[in-house]
Coordinates of C-alpha atoms in Angstrom, one line a residue:
M1 CA 77.7 178.2 119.9
H2 CA 76.5 181.8 119.7
G3 CA 78.7 184.0 121.9
L4 CA 81.6 181.5 122.0
R5 CA 83.4 182.3 118.8
E6 CA 85.2 185.4 120.0
G7 CA 85.6 184.1 123.5
P8 CA 86.9 180.6 124.5
L9 CA 86.9 179.2 120.9
S10 CA 89.6 181.7 120.0
D11 CA 91.8 180.5 122.8
D12 CA 94.7 178.3 121.7
A13 CA 94.2 175.7 124.3
V14 CA 90.5 175.3 123.5
S15 CA 91.2 175.2 119.8
R16 CA 93.8 172.6 120.3
F17 CA 91.6 170.5 122.5
I18 CA 88.8 170.5 120.0
A19 CA 91.1 170.0 116.9
D20 CA 93.0 167.1 118.4
N21 CA 90.2 165.1 120.0
C22 CA 86.9 166.0 118.3
V23 CA 85.1 166.2 115.1
P24 CA 83.7 169.8 115.3
V25 CA 80.2 170.5 114.0
A26 CA 78.6 174.0 114.1
L27 CA 74.8 174.0 114.1
N28 CA 72.2 176.7 113.7
L29 CA 69.9 176.2 116.7
Y30 CA 66.9 177.7 114.9
V31 CA 67.2 175.2 112.0
V32 CA 68.4 172.0 113.6
R33 CA 65.9 171.8 116.4
K34 CA 63.1 171.8 113.7
A35 CA 65.0 169.7 111.1
K36 CA 63.4 166.5 109.9
G37 CA 65.5 163.4 109.4
L38 CA 68.5 161.9 111.2
G39 CA 70.3 165.2 111.9
G40 CA 67.3 166.7 113.7
D41 CA 66.6 163.5 115.5
F42 CA 70.2 163.3 116.7
F43 CA 70.2 166.9 118.0
R44 CA 66.9 166.6 119.8
N45 CA 68.1 163.5 121.5
V46 CA 71.2 165.5 122.7
Q47 CA 68.9 168.3 124.0
K48 CA 66.8 165.8 126.0
Q49 CA 69.9 164.7 127.9
R50 CA 70.7 168.3 128.8
P51 CA 67.2 170.0 129.1
A52 CA 68.5 173.0 131.0
Q53 CA 71.0 173.9 128.3
Y54 CA 69.9 176.3 125.6
Q55 CA 73.1 176.7 123.6
G56 CA 76.8 176.2 124.0
L57 CA 78.9 173.1 123.4
Y58 CA 78.1 169.4 123.7
L59 CA 80.7 166.5 123.7
V60 CA 78.8 163.6 122.2
R61 CA 79.6 160.0 121.3
P62 CA 78.8 159.0 117.7
E63 CA 75.7 157.0 118.8
G64 CA 74.3 160.2 120.6
K65 CA 75.3 159.8 124.2
V66 CA 76.2 163.2 125.7
L67 CA 79.5 162.9 127.7
A68 CA 79.8 166.6 128.7
S69 CA 78.5 170.0 127.9
H70 CA 79.3 173.7 128.5
Q71 CA 77.2 176.8 128.6
N72 CA 77.6 179.0 131.6
F73 CA 80.8 180.6 132.9
K74 CA 81.8 182.8 135.8
S75 CA 84.3 185.2 134.2
H76 CA 85.4 186.2 130.7
K77 CA 89.0 185.9 132.0
T78 CA 88.6 182.3 133.1
W79 CA 86.1 181.3 130.4
P80 CA 88.5 179.1 128.4
R81 CA 89.6 177.2 131.5
E82 CA 86.1 176.8 132.6
L83 CA 85.1 175.4 129.2
L84 CA 88.0 172.9 129.3
A85 CA 87.1 171.9 132.9
D86 CA 83.6 171.1 131.7
L87 CA 84.6 169.1 128.6
Q88 CA 87.7 167.2 129.7
P89 CA 85.8 164.7 132.0
G90 CA 83.7 163.8 129.0
L91 CA 86.9 163.1 126.9
R92 CA 88.2 160.9 129.7
A93 CA 84.9 159.0 129.8
F94 CA 85.1 158.5 126.0
G95 CA 88.5 156.8 126.3
E96 CA 91.8 157.1 124.4
V97 CA 91.7 159.2 121.2
K98 CA 94.5 159.3 118.6
P99 CA 95.1 163.0 118.1
R100 CA 94.2 164.3 114.6
N101 CA 96.9 166.1 112.6
A102 CA 95.1 169.4 112.1
R103 CA 96.8 171.9 109.8
L104 CA 96.7 175.6 109.2
V105 CA 94.1 176.5 106.6
D106 CA 92.2 179.6 105.3
P107 CA 88.6 178.3 105.5
L108 CA 87.3 181.1 103.2
P109 CA 90.2 181.9 100.8
E110 CA 88.0 184.0 98.6
R111 CA 86.3 186.0 101.3
G112 CA 87.1 189.7 100.9
V113 CA 89.7 189.1 98.1
G114 CA 89.8 188.0 94.5
A115 CA 87.2 187.6 91.8
P116 CA 87.4 184.2 90.1
K117 CA 86.5 184.4 86.4
D118 CA 82.8 184.4 85.8
R119 CA 82.1 183.8 89.5
G120 CA 81.9 187.3 91.0
A121 CA 83.3 188.0 94.4
C122 CA 82.7 187.4 98.1
L123 CA 82.6 190.7 100.1
A124 CA 83.7 190.6 103.8
V125 CA 81.1 192.1 106.2
F126 CA 81.8 193.2 109.8
L127 CA 79.2 194.8 112.2
R128 CA 79.6 195.9 115.8
Y129 CA 77.5 198.0 118.2
S130 CA 79.0 201.4 118.9
I131 CA 79.4 202.1 122.6
K132 CA 81.4 205.1 123.7
G133 CA 83.6 205.4 126.8
I134 CA 84.4 201.7 127.4
P135 CA 87.5 199.7 126.6
L136 CA 87.7 198.0 123.2
R137 CA 88.0 194.6 124.9
E138 CA 84.6 195.1 126.6
L139 CA 82.7 195.9 123.3
P140 CA 80.1 193.3 122.3
N141 CA 81.3 190.5 120.0
P142 CA 81.2 191.5 116.3
T143 CA 79.1 190.1 113.6
I144 CA 81.3 188.5 111.0
D145 CA 79.6 187.8 107.7
S146 CA 80.0 187.5 103.9
L147 CA 78.1 188.8 100.9
V148 CA 78.5 186.9 97.6
L149 CA 78.0 188.9 94.4
T150 CA 77.8 187.6 90.8
A151 CA 80.2 188.8 88.2
G152 CA 77.4 191.1 86.9
E153 CA 76.7 192.5 90.3
L154 CA 80.4 193.2 91.0
A155 CA 80.6 195.0 87.7
E156 CA 77.7 197.2 88.8
L157 CA 79.9 198.6 91.6
A158 CA 82.3 200.0 89.0
P159 CA 81.7 203.2 87.0
A160 CA 80.4 202.9 83.5
K161 CA 82.0 206.1 82.5
V162 CA 85.6 206.7 83.7
E163 CA 86.0 210.4 84.0
A164 CA 86.0 212.8 87.0
G165 CA 82.5 213.7 88.1
A166 CA 80.7 210.7 86.4
A167 CA 78.0 209.3 88.7
W168 CA 75.8 206.3 88.6
K169 CA 73.1 204.6 90.7
L170 CA 73.2 201.0 91.8
S171 CA 70.1 198.9 91.0
E172 CA 67.6 198.3 93.8
A173 CA 68.0 194.6 93.3
L174 CA 71.7 194.8 94.1
G175 CA 71.1 197.3 97.0
R176 CA 68.7 194.8 98.6
K177 CA 71.5 192.3 98.9
F178 CA 73.2 194.6 101.3
C179 CA 70.4 193.8 103.8
R180 CA 73.2 191.9 105.7
V181 CA 74.4 195.2 107.1
L182 CA 71.1 195.9 108.8
G183 CA 71.1 193.2 111.6
P184 CA 74.1 193.4 114.0
G185 CA 73.6 189.9 115.5
D186 CA 72.7 186.5 114.1
E187 CA 70.2 185.8 111.4
N188 CA 67.4 186.2 113.8
T189 CA 67.9 190.0 113.6
M190 CA 68.8 190.3 109.9
P191 CA 66.2 191.6 107.4
R192 CA 66.1 189.6 104.2
P193 CA 66.4 191.2 100.7
N194 CA 62.6 191.3 100.3
E195 CA 62.3 193.0 103.7
V196 CA 64.4 196.0 102.7
K197 CA 62.0 199.0 102.9
S198 CA 64.2 201.5 101.1
V199 CA 67.7 201.6 99.5
R200 CA 69.6 204.1 97.5
F201 CA 73.3 203.6 96.7
V202 CA 75.2 205.9 94.3
G203 CA 78.8 206.0 93.1
K204 CA 80.8 208.8 91.7
V205 CA 84.3 209.1 90.1
K206 CA 86.3 211.5 92.2
S207 CA 89.4 211.6 90.0
V208 CA 91.4 209.6 87.5
V209 CA 95.2 209.5 87.8
G210 CA 97.4 207.2 85.7
G211 CA 94.5 205.2 84.5
I212 CA 93.3 204.5 88.1
A213 CA 89.9 206.0 89.1
Q214 CA 89.3 207.0 92.7
V215 CA 85.6 206.3 93.4
T216 CA 83.3 207.3 96.2
Y217 CA 80.0 205.8 97.3
E218 CA 77.1 207.1 99.4
G219 CA 73.5 206.2 100.2
E220 CA 71.2 204.7 102.8
I221 CA 69.4 201.4 103.4
A222 CA 66.6 200.5 105.8
G223 CA 64.6 197.3 106.6
S224 CA 62.6 195.3 109.1
H225 CA 62.5 191.7 110.1
E226 CA 60.1 189.5 112.0
T227 CA 62.3 187.6 114.5
Q228 CA 62.2 183.8 114.4
S229 CA 60.6 183.8 117.8
N230 CA 57.7 185.7 116.3
R231 CA 57.7 188.2 119.1
G232 CA 57.8 191.3 116.9
K233 CA 59.8 193.1 114.3
C234 CA 63.3 194.5 114.6
H235 CA 64.3 197.5 112.5
G236 CA 67.6 198.6 111.0
K237 CA 68.8 201.6 109.0
A238 CA 72.3 202.7 107.9
Q239 CA 74.1 205.5 106.1
L240 CA 76.8 204.5 103.6
T241 CA 80.1 206.3 103.0
G242 CA 82.5 204.4 100.8
V243 CA 85.6 204.5 98.6
G244 CA 87.0 202.3 95.9
T245 CA 89.5 202.1 93.1
Y246 CA 89.0 201.1 89.5
D247 CA 91.6 200.2 86.8
A248 CA 90.3 201.9 83.6
K249 CA 92.8 200.2 81.3
A250 CA 92.1 196.6 82.6
G251 CA 88.4 197.4 83.0
R252 CA 88.1 196.0 86.5
L253 CA 87.3 197.1 90.0
L254 CA 90.4 196.9 92.2
S255 CA 89.1 197.5 95.7
L256 CA 86.3 199.0 97.8
V257 CA 85.7 199.8 101.5
W258 CA 82.2 200.8 102.5
V259 CA 81.5 202.1 106.0
F260 CA 78.0 202.1 107.5
E261 CA 76.7 204.1 110.4
G262 CA 73.5 202.4 111.6
T263 CA 70.7 202.3 114.1
F264 CA 69.1 199.1 115.3
I265 CA 65.8 198.8 117.1
A266 CA 65.0 195.4 118.8
P267 CA 61.5 193.9 119.0
P268 CA 59.0 195.2 121.5
R269 CA 59.9 195.1 125.2
Y270 CA 63.6 195.6 124.1
D271 CA 63.0 198.4 121.6
K272 CA 64.2 201.3 123.7
P273 CA 66.6 202.8 123.4
A274 CA 67.6 202.4 119.8
R275 CA 71.2 201.2 119.5
S276 CA 73.8 202.6 117.2
Y277 CA 76.2 200.3 115.4
S278 CA 78.9 200.5 112.7
G279 CA 79.6 198.3 109.8
V280 CA 82.3 197.7 107.2
V281 CA 82.1 195.9 103.9
E282 CA 85.4 195.4 102.2
W283 CA 87.0 193.7 99.2
R284 CA 90.1 193.9 97.1
Q285 CA 91.1 192.2 93.8
E286 CA 94.6 191.2 94.8
R287 CA 95.7 189.2 97.9
A288 CA 98.0 191.1 100.2
G289 CA 99.3 189.2 103.2
R290 CA 96.2 187.4 104.4
A291 CA 97.0 185.2 107.4
A292 CA 95.7 181.7 107.6
A293 CA 93.2 180.9 110.3
F294 CA 93.3 177.8 112.5
T295 CA 90.0 176.1 111.7
P296 CA 90.4 172.3 111.8
A297 CA 86.9 171.6 110.5
G298 CA 87.0 174.1 107.7
S299 CA 84.0 176.0 109.3
P300 CA 84.0 179.7 108.6
P301 CA 84.6 181.9 111.7
A302 CA 81.4 183.8 111.0
A303 CA 78.4 184.7 113.1
R304 CA 76.3 184.1 110.0
S305 CA 76.7 181.7 107.2
P306 CA 78.0 183.2 103.9
R307 CA 75.4 183.4 101.1

């Protein structure tokens, strides 16, 4: 379903159609087409029935018969209507369905907020290519991701000495986990921790007022990844500028916002020109007006699965 998340799947009519009539399942094409066992066999049978379709949506009976599918569209403006036009005949062929009672839920209640005791935190990650001079609605779809840190790793983001001017360096092991900011796309373009070539993140206490320390962060990270198609490596590098707050009395980090300015180079044939992109990593200790997302299946609205 790559490319559909921020398009038709965010449309109310499409979401309602799927929520009321279907059991949604999101699959990683790179994984499922090679998977051994019943899941892989089921998907390969689906693909055989629609050999011209690479990705998109399939409406399938439990026993594996494909009733309808959707991949191509004519216009972004009419994409939701085109998707429904492709899938509705399949629903009619299936027969009467008793609508499910979907409810509003937050599929990732701890993403970007909170630090459960002894469990660390889940940082929210957003990436998007930077293209000047075009309307915001025409920018490429963003990468929405998560970065899970242990309690010890979260503590490493906080200053050991709470006084103005105190500085510290984050460990290389923790820095490597931020490899997720190096690939603005799906996991095919994202370097893994062991593929980070260089990383240096440092923090500094800017000021302390009323027991609350204002913290700044800076640094850089770079890495390369062999794409899953084995057609060559992609490369990413990014500069960090960040801020955070720390409660000296409670001894806990309160919030952080890291902004990355990066450059991504695709594998050969597509490696010129290099493309600039921006990224944000954010987290806060306390919840503050997070809205619930409509996700009937409980699947995260993310381009990449949280880790």
